[in-house]
XYZ file of C-alpha atoms in Angstrom:
602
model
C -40.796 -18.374 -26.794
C -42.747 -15.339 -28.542
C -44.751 -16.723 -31.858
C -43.415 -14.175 -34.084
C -39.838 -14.668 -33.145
C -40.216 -18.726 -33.069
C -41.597 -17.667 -36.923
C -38.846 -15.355 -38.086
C -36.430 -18.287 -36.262
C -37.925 -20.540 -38.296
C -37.286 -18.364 -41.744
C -33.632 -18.114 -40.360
C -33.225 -21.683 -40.139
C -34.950 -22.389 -43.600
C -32.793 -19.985 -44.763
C -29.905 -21.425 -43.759
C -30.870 -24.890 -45.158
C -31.626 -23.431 -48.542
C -27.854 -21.785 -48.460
C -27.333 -23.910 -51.655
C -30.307 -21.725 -53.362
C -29.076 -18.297 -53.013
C -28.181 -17.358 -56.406
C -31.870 -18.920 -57.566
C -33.674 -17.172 -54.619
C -31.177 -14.055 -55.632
C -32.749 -14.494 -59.241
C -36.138 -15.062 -57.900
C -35.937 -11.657 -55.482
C -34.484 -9.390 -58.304
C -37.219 -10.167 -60.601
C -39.568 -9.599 -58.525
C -38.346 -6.193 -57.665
C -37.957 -4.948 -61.354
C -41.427 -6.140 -61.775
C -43.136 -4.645 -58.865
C -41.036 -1.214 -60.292
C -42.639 -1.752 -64.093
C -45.773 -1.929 -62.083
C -46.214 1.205 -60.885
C -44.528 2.759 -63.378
C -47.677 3.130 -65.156
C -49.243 5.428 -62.107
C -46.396 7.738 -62.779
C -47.106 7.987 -66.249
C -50.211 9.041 -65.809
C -49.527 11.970 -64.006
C -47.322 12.683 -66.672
C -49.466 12.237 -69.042
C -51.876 14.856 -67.018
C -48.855 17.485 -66.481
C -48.423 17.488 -70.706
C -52.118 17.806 -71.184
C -52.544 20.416 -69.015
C -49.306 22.607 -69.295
C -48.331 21.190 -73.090
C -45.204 23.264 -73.651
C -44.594 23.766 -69.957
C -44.556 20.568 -68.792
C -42.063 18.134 -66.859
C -42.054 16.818 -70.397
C -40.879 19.699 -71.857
C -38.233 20.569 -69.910
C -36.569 17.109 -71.203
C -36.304 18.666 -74.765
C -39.796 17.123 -76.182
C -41.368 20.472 -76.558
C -44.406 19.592 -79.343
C -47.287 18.058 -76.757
C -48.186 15.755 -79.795
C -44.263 14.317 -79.838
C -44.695 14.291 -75.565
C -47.945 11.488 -75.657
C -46.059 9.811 -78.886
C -43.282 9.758 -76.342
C -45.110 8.512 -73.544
C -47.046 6.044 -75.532
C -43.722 4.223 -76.534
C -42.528 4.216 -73.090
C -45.883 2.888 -71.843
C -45.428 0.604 -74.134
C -42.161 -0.963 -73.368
C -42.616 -1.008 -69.337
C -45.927 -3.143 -70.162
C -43.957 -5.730 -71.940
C -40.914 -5.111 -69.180
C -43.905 -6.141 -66.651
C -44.963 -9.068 -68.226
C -41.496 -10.376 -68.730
C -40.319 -10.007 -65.630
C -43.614 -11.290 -64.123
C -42.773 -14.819 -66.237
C -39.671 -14.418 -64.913
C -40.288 -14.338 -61.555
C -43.233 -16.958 -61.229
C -40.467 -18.943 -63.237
C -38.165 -18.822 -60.624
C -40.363 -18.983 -57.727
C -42.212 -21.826 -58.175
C -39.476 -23.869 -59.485
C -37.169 -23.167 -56.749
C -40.593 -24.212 -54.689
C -41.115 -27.267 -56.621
C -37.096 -28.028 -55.932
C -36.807 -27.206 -52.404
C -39.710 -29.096 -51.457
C -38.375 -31.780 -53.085
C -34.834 -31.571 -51.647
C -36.446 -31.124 -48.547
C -38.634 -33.792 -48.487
C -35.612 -36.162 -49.346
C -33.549 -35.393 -46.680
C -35.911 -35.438 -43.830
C -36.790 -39.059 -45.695
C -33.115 -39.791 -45.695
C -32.616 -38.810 -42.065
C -35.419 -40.916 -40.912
C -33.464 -44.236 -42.616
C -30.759 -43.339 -40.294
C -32.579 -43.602 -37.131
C -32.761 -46.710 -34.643
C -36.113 -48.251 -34.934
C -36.315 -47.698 -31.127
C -37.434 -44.214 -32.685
C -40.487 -45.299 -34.747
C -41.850 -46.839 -32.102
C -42.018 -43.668 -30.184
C -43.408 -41.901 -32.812
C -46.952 -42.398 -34.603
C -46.882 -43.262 -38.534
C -48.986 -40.662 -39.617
C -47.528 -37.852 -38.202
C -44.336 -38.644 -39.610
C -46.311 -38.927 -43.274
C -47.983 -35.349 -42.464
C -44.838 -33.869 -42.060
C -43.081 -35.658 -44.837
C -45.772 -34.829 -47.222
C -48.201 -31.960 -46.244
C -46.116 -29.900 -44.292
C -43.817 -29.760 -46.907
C -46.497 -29.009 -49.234
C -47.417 -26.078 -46.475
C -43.996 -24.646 -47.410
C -44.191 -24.858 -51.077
C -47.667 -23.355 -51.337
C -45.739 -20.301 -49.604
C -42.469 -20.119 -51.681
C -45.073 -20.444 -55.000
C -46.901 -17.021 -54.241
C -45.869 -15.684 -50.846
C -42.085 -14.955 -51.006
C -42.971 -12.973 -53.853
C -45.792 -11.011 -52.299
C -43.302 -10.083 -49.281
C -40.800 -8.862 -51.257
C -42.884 -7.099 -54.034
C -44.880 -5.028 -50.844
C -41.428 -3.820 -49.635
C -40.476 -2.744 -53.415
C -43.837 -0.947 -53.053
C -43.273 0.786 -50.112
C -39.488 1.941 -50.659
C -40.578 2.906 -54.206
C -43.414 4.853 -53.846
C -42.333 6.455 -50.654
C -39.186 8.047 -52.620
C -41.415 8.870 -55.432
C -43.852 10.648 -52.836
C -41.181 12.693 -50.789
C -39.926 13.891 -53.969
C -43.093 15.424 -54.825
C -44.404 16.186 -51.816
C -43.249 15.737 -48.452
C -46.258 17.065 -46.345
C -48.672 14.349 -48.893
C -46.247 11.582 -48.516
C -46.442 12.004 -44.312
C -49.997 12.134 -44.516
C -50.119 9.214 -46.945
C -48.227 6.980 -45.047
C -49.642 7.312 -41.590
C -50.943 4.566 -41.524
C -48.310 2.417 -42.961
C -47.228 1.909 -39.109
C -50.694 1.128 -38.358
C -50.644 -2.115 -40.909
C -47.245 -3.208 -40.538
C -48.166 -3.581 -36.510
C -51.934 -4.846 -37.062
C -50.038 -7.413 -39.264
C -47.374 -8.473 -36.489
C -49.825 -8.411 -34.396
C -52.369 -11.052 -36.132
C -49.219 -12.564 -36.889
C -48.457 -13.143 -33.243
C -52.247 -14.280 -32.564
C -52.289 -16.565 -35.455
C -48.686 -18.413 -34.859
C -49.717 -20.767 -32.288
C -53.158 -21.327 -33.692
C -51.624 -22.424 -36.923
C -49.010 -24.610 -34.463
C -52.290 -26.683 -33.258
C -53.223 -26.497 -36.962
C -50.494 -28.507 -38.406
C -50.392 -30.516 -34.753
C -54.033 -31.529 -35.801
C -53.301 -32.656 -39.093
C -50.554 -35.338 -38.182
C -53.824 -36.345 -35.778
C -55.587 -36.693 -38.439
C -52.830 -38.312 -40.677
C -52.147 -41.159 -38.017
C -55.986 -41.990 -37.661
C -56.504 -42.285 -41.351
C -53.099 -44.359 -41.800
C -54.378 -46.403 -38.367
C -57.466 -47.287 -40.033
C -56.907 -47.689 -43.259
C -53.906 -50.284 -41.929
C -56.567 -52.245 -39.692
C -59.538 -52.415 -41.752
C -59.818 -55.836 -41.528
C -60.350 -55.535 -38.188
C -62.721 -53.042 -37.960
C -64.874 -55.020 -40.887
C -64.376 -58.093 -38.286
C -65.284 -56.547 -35.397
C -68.404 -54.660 -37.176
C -66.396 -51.387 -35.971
C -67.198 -49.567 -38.998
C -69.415 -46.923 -37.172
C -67.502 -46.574 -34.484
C -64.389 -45.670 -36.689
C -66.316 -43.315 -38.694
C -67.165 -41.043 -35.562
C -63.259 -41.202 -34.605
C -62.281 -40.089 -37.750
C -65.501 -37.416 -37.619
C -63.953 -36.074 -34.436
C -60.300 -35.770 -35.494
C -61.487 -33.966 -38.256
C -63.893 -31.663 -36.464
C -61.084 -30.845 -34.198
C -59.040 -30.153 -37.423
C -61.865 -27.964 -38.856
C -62.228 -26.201 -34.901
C -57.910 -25.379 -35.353
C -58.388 -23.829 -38.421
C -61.803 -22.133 -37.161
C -59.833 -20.241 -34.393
C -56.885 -19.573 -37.500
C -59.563 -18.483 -39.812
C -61.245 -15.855 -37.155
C -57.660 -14.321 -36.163
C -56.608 -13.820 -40.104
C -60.249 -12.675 -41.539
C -60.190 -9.716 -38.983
C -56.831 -8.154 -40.336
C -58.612 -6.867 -43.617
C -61.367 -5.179 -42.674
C -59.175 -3.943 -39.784
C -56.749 -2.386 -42.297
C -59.037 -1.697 -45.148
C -60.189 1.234 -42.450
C -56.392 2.081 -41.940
C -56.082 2.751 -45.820
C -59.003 4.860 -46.203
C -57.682 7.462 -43.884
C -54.205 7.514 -45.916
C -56.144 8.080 -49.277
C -58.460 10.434 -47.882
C -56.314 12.657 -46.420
C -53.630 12.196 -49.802
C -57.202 13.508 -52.197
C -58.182 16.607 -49.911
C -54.816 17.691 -48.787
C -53.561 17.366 -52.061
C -56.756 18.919 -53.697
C -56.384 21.592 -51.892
C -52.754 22.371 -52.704
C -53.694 22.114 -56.571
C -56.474 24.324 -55.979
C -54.035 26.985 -53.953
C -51.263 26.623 -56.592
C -49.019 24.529 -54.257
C -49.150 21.349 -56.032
C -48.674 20.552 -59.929
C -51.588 18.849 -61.046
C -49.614 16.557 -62.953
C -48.070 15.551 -59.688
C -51.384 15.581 -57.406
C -52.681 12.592 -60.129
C -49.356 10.878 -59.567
C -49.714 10.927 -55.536
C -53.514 10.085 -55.885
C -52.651 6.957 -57.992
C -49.730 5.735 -56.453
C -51.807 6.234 -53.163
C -53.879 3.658 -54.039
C -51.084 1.275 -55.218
C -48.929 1.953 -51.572
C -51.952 0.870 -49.787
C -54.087 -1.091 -51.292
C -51.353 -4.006 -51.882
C -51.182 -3.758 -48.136
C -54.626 -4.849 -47.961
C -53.192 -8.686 -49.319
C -50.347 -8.729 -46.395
C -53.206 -10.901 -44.095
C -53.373 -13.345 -46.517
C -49.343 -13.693 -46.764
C -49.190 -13.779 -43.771
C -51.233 -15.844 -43.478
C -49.090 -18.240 -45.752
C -46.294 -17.258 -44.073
C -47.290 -18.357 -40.638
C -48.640 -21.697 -42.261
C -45.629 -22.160 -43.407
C -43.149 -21.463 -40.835
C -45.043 -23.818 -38.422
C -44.771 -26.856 -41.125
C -41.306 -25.233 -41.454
C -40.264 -25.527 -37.994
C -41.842 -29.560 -37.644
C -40.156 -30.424 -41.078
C -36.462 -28.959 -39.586
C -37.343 -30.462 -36.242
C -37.686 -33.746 -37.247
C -34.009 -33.156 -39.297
C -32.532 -31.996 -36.206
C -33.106 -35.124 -33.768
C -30.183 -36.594 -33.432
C -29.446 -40.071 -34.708
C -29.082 -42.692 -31.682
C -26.579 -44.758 -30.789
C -27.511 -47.386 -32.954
C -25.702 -45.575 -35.896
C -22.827 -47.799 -37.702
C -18.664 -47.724 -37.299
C -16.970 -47.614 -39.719
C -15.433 -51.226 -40.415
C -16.250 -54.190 -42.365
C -16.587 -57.653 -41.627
C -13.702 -59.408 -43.166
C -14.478 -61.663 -45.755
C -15.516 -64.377 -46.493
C -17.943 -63.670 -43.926
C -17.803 -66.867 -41.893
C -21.137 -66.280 -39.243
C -19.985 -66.822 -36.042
C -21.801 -64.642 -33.252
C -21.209 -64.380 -29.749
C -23.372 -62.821 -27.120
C -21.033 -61.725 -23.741
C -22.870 -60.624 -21.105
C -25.497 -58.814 -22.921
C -27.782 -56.353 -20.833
C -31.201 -54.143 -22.551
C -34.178 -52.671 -21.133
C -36.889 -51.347 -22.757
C -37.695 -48.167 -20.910
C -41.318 -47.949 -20.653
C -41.769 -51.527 -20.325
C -38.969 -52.860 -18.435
C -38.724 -55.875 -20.486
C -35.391 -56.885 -22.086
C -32.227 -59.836 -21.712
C -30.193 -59.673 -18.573
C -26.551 -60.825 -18.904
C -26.983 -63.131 -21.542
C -24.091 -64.973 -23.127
C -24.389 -67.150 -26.198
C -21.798 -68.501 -28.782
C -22.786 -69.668 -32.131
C -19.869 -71.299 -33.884
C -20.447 -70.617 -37.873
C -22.648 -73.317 -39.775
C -24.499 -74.061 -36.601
C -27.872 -73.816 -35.811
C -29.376 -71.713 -33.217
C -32.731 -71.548 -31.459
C -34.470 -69.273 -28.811
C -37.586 -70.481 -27.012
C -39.485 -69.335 -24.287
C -42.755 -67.540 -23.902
C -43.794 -64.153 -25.009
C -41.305 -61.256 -23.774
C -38.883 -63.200 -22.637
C -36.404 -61.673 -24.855
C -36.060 -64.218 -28.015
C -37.022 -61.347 -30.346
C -34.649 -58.598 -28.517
C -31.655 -60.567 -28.483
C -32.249 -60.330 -32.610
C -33.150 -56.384 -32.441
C -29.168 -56.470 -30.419
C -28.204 -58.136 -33.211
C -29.398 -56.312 -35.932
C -28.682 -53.056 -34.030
C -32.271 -52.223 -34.152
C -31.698 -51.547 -30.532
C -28.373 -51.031 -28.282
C -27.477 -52.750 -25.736
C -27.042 -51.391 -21.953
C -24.337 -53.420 -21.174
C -22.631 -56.290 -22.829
C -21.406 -56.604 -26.398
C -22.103 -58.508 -29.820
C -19.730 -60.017 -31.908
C -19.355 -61.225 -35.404
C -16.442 -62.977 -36.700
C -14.555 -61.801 -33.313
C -15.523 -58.145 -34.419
C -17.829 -55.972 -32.061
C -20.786 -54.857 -33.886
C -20.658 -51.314 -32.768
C -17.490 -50.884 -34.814
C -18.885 -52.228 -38.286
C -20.707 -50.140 -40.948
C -24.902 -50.626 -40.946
C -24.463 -51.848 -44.253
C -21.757 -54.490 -43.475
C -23.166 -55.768 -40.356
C -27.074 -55.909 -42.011
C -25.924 -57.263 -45.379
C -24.214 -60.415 -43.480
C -27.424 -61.460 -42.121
C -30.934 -62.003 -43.734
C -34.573 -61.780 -41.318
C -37.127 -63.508 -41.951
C -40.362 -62.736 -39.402
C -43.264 -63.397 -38.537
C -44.475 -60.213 -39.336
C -43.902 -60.589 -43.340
C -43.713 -57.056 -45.194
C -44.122 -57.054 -49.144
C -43.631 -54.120 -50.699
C -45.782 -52.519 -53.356
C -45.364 -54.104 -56.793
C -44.649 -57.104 -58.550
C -43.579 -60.803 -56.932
C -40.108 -60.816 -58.740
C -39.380 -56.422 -57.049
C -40.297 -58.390 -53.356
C -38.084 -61.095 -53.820
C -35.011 -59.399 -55.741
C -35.666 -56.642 -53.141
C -32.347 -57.454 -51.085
C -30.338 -57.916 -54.824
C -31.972 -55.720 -57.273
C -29.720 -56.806 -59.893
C -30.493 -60.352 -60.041
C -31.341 -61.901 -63.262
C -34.544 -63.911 -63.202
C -33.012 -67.731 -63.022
C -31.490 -66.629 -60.050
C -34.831 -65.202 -58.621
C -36.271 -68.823 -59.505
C -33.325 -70.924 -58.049
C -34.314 -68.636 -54.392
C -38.041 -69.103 -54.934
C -37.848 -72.746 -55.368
C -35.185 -73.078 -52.574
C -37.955 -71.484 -50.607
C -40.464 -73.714 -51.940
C -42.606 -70.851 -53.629
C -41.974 -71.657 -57.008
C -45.180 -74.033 -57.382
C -47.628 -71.498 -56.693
C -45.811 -68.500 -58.437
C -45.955 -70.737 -61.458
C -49.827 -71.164 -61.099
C -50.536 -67.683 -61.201
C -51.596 -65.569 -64.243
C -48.940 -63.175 -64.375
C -46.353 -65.467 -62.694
C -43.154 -63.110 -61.393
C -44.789 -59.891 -62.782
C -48.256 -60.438 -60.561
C -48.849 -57.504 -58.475
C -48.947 -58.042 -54.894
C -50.694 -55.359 -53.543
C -49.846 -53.210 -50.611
C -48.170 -55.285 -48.180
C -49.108 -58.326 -50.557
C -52.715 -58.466 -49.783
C -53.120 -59.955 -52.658
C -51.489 -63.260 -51.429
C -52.356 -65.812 -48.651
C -50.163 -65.611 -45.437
C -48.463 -68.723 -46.189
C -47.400 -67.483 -49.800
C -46.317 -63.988 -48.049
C -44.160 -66.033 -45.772
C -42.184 -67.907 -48.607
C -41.602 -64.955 -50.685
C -39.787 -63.312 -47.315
C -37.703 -66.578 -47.482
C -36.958 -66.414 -50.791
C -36.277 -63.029 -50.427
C -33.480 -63.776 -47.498
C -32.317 -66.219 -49.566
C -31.828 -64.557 -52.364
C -29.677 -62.351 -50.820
C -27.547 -65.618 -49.715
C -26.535 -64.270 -45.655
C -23.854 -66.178 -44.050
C -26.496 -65.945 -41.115
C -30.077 -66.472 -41.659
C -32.256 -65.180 -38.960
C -36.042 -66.745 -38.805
C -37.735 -65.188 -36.226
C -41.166 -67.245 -35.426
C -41.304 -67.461 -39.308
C -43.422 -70.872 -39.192
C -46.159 -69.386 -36.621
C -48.631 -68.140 -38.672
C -48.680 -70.849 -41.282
C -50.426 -73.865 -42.210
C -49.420 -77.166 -41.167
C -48.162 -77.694 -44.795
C -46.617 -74.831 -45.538
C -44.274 -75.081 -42.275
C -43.521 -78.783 -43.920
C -42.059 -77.044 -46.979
C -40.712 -74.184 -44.983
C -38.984 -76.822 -42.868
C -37.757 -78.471 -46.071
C -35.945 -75.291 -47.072
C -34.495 -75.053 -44.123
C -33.098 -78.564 -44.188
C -31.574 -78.061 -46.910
C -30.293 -74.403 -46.377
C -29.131 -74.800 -43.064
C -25.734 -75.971 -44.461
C -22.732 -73.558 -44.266
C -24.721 -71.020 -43.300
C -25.332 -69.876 -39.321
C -28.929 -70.473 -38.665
C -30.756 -68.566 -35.597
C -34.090 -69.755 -35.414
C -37.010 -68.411 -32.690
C -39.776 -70.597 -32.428
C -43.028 -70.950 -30.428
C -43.499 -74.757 -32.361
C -40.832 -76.781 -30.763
C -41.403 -79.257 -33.670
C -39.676 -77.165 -35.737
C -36.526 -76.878 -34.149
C -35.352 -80.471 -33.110
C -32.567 -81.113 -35.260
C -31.157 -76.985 -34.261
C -27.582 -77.666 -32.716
C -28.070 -75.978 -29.569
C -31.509 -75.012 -27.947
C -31.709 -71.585 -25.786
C -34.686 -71.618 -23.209
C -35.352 -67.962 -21.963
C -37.406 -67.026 -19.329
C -37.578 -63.286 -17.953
C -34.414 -62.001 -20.178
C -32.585 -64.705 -19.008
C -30.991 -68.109 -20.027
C -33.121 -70.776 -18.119
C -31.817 -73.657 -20.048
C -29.829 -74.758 -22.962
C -28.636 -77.814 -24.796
C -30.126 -79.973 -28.165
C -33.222 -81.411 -28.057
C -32.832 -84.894 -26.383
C -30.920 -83.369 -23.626
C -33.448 -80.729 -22.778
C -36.008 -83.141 -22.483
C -34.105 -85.347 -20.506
C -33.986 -82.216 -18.353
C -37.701 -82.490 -17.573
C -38.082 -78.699 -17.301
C -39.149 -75.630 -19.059
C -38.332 -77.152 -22.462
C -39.524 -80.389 -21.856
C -42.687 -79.260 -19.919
C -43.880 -76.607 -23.266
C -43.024 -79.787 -25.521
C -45.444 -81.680 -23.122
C -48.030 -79.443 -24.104
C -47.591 -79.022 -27.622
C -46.957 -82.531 -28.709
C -48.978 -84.478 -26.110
C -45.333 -86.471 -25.739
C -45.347 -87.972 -22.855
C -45.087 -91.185 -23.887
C -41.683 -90.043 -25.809
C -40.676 -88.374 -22.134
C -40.759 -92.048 -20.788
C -38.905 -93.572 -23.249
C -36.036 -90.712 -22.910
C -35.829 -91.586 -19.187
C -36.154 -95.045 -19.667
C -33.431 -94.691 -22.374
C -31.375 -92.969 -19.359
């Protein structure tokens, strides 16, 4: 597709998103205009002033009844006077306007891309880096209202000039105003044409700084790991080449846009030039008022020289309309398949789930569950097992409709998941992982998170429940300590049990744990285990687990192996079995002496 048009495209379609801000951008246009006409005004006055000068009594003046040259400058003094202050008011108005209709469009438009990006499947984030998705979120958008602040107006106040001053010039002079605007053509095509050279530079531009963007987010993320792994140098020239390929982008931008003034600066001579002799010589031959040659000569200079500032919008503009066309990009991907019905889960929400015949992929990887049936009868307990990617934490992702299944379906209560509302199906179950997220802020927002309305004994009841009450209490600031981002702040054990309390807080009917005891200490999966004892009541538990000492009272056992079901049964059965289960509880547990006593007990 040609630059300029995917540009102009990319105005159309910003234009049609901002549909709700025509009357402000209406507002915001017709100051301008009136301004930009107060502003040459003054040019025009000039001349006048020249004509009443020079021909006092038999001046343009005049002829409107003001025949005393003393009442003509009074006259023109007054008027001078009022377009001034009609200049400035209208220029207040107009920056008004402009830059809070950029401040609020930015804003709006920053939301909704946000508020798309909920509403994809999390199969989506995956594909895409982190950082680029913040570039676009927060600099592109800032691309955009850098333009609407100053560059909207400078468009539309160089076509006021240029419709204004032409009719002015033909009025007066025809043959001048040909000659003056010869090389109008000449800048409006040197200015397509940068335009067209600068597009995709400015695409690579914006391309580079969600680059950028991801390797500062990347890094920033894993900096414990580059401090472990004495990596710091090694970063630093990373990030030193992602940003000298940012600064070589804009190099190739910066050479295409710094040649269109000096380019044009040439074209405008030649207009003025040929406006002074021409017209000198018809003032000198009697052909031209004078009054009127000082009126072309002036308004010469403010036709073209204005012209002289189109590189630089343009060169806003073409910023803008590539962070334009990234920001409505990212709007227009379609939301997957994961997306909600539109029932609810009958309550009381009871917890049973069934699994028939479920079938998922991955598509790069291949990994995934192959026909896997389960039934979970509410109040039971649940747990997967088997080694990594065999399809424990996938069969939750189903669940959860993180991810969709190929084949298959998921039930809850008897009802399909596919037909029930996001916020039905996701507000029946609480997660707990192994991969604990805290957000930003104090101990009581991260646990209240899932009920931001609960009072503060109810915050305690879930933190004790979760057995993090003890070393909340220890701390200085007790709920209100600040976690830090992503709680760095707290150990990985007290991360885990504010995630509990967190689930539990939000009291599911099914409580999901998925390896939630693997990163712990020996102590704190004691008092996680506790918990879980003691929570496991009335509610539907599904537990994953890579320590089989945490699951031996679960109900049923699940043993995957390859997306599969390998084995299943409780614990005493399984390793009666003597397979897959019993063999991993071999190695963890050193139980062999147990596995003899099971068969003897047979």
């Amino acid at each position: 597709m040609d630059n300029a048009q995917s540009s102009w495209q990319a105005l159309l379609r910003l234009l049609r998103y901002a549909r709700g801000y025509r009357r402000r951008i209406a507002a915001a246009v017709a100051c301008s205009t009136v301004n930009k006409l107060f502003d040459i005004a003054p040019e025009i006055l000039i001349g006048i002033a020249i004509d009443v000068v020079v021909n006092r009594e038999d001046s343009f003046v005049a002829s409107l009844g003001l025949t005393e040259p003393g009442q003509q400058i009074a006259a023109l003094a007054v008027l001078t006077f009022f377009i001034w202050a009609g200049e400035s008011l209208f220029e207040y108005a107009y920056m008004l306007l402009w830059r809070n209709l950029a401040q609020r469009l930015q804003a709006d438009l920053r939301q909704d891309a946000y508020e798309h990006l909920q509403r994809q499947e999390m199969a989506f984030f995956e594909r895409r880096s982190t950082g680029d998705l913040v570039a676009v979120l927060n600099d592109d958008v800032n691309q955009l209202e850098r333009f609407l602040d100053g560059g909207a107006n400078d468009l539309v106040q160089v076509l006021v000039t240029v419709l204004a001053v032409g009719g002015v010039f033909f009025l007066l002079s025809p043959l001048i105003a040909l000659l003056a605007f010869t090389p109008v053509p000449l800048i409006v095509w040197g200015a397509f044409f940068f335009q067209r050279r600068a597009a995709p530079r400015y695409n690579a531009v914006r391309a580079q700084v969600g680059a950028l963007a991801n390797r500062l987010a990347n890094n920033i993320g894993g900096m414990a790991t580059i401090k472990s792994f004495t990596a710091e140098g090694r970063e630093a020239e990373r990030l030193r080449a992602e940003s000298e390929a940012y600064v070589a982008a804009n190099r190739q931008a910066i050479a295409v846009s710094s040649a269109f003034i000096p380019v044009i600066r040439m074209a405008i001579l030649s207009g003025f030039l040929l406006t002074f002799t021409v017209g000198g010589f018809q003032v000198l031959n009697g052909q031209l008022n004078v009054g009127a040659y000082g009126v072309l000569v002036f308004l010469t200079q403010r036709l073209l020289w204005p012209l002289t500032g189109l590189a630089q919008t343009i060169d806003l503009f073409e910023r803008a309309m590539a962070s334009t066309r990234r920001i409505l990009d990212l709007m227009a991907i379609p939301v997957g398949a994961a997306a909600g019905g539109d029932r609810r889960l009958p309550e009381p929400v009871r917890g049973e789930v069934s699994f028939e015949t479920v079938t998922f992929r991955y598509p790069e990887s291949g990994a995934g569950v192959a026909g896997v049936s389960l039934h979970l009868p509410a109040g039971r307990t649940l747990a997967l097992v088997g080694a990594t990617g065999s399809g424990k934490s996938t069969l939750v992702k189903l669940l959860l409709r993180f991810q969709v299944p190929d084949a298959g379906r998921i039930l809850i209560d008897g009802v399909p998941v596919e037909t029930l509302t996001l916020d039905s199906l996701r507000g029946a179950i609480g997660l707990v992982s192994q991969d604990v997220f805290l957000f930003e802020g104090s101990i009581r927002d991260n646990i209240a998170y899932g009920r931001p309305d609960a009072d503060d004994a109810d915050i305690e009841r879930a933190a004790r429940q979760a057995e993090a009450w003890e070393f909340i209490e220890r701390l200085p600031h007790g709920l209100d300590t600040a976690v830090g981002e992503r709680g760095v702040r707290l150990s990985g054990g007290q991360r885990q049990r504010l995630s509990l309390a967190r689930a539990l807080l939000k009291d599911p009917p099914i409580l999901v744990l998925d390896e939630a005891t693997s990163a712990v200490d020996n102590e704190t999966e004691a008092a996680i285990q506790r918990s879980l004892a003691h929570l496991s009541h009335d509610r539907t538990v599904i537990v994953i687990a890579h320590r089989l000492s945490t699951i031996v009272g679960a109900d049923e056992i699940v043993v995957l192996e390859a997306g599969r079901i390998a084995e299943r049964g409780d614990h005493a059965s399984l390793l009666a079995r003597n397979g897959l289960y019993a063999a991993q509880w071999r190695v963890q547990t050193g139980g062999a002496a147990e596995m003899e006593a099971h068969s003897a007990a047979r």
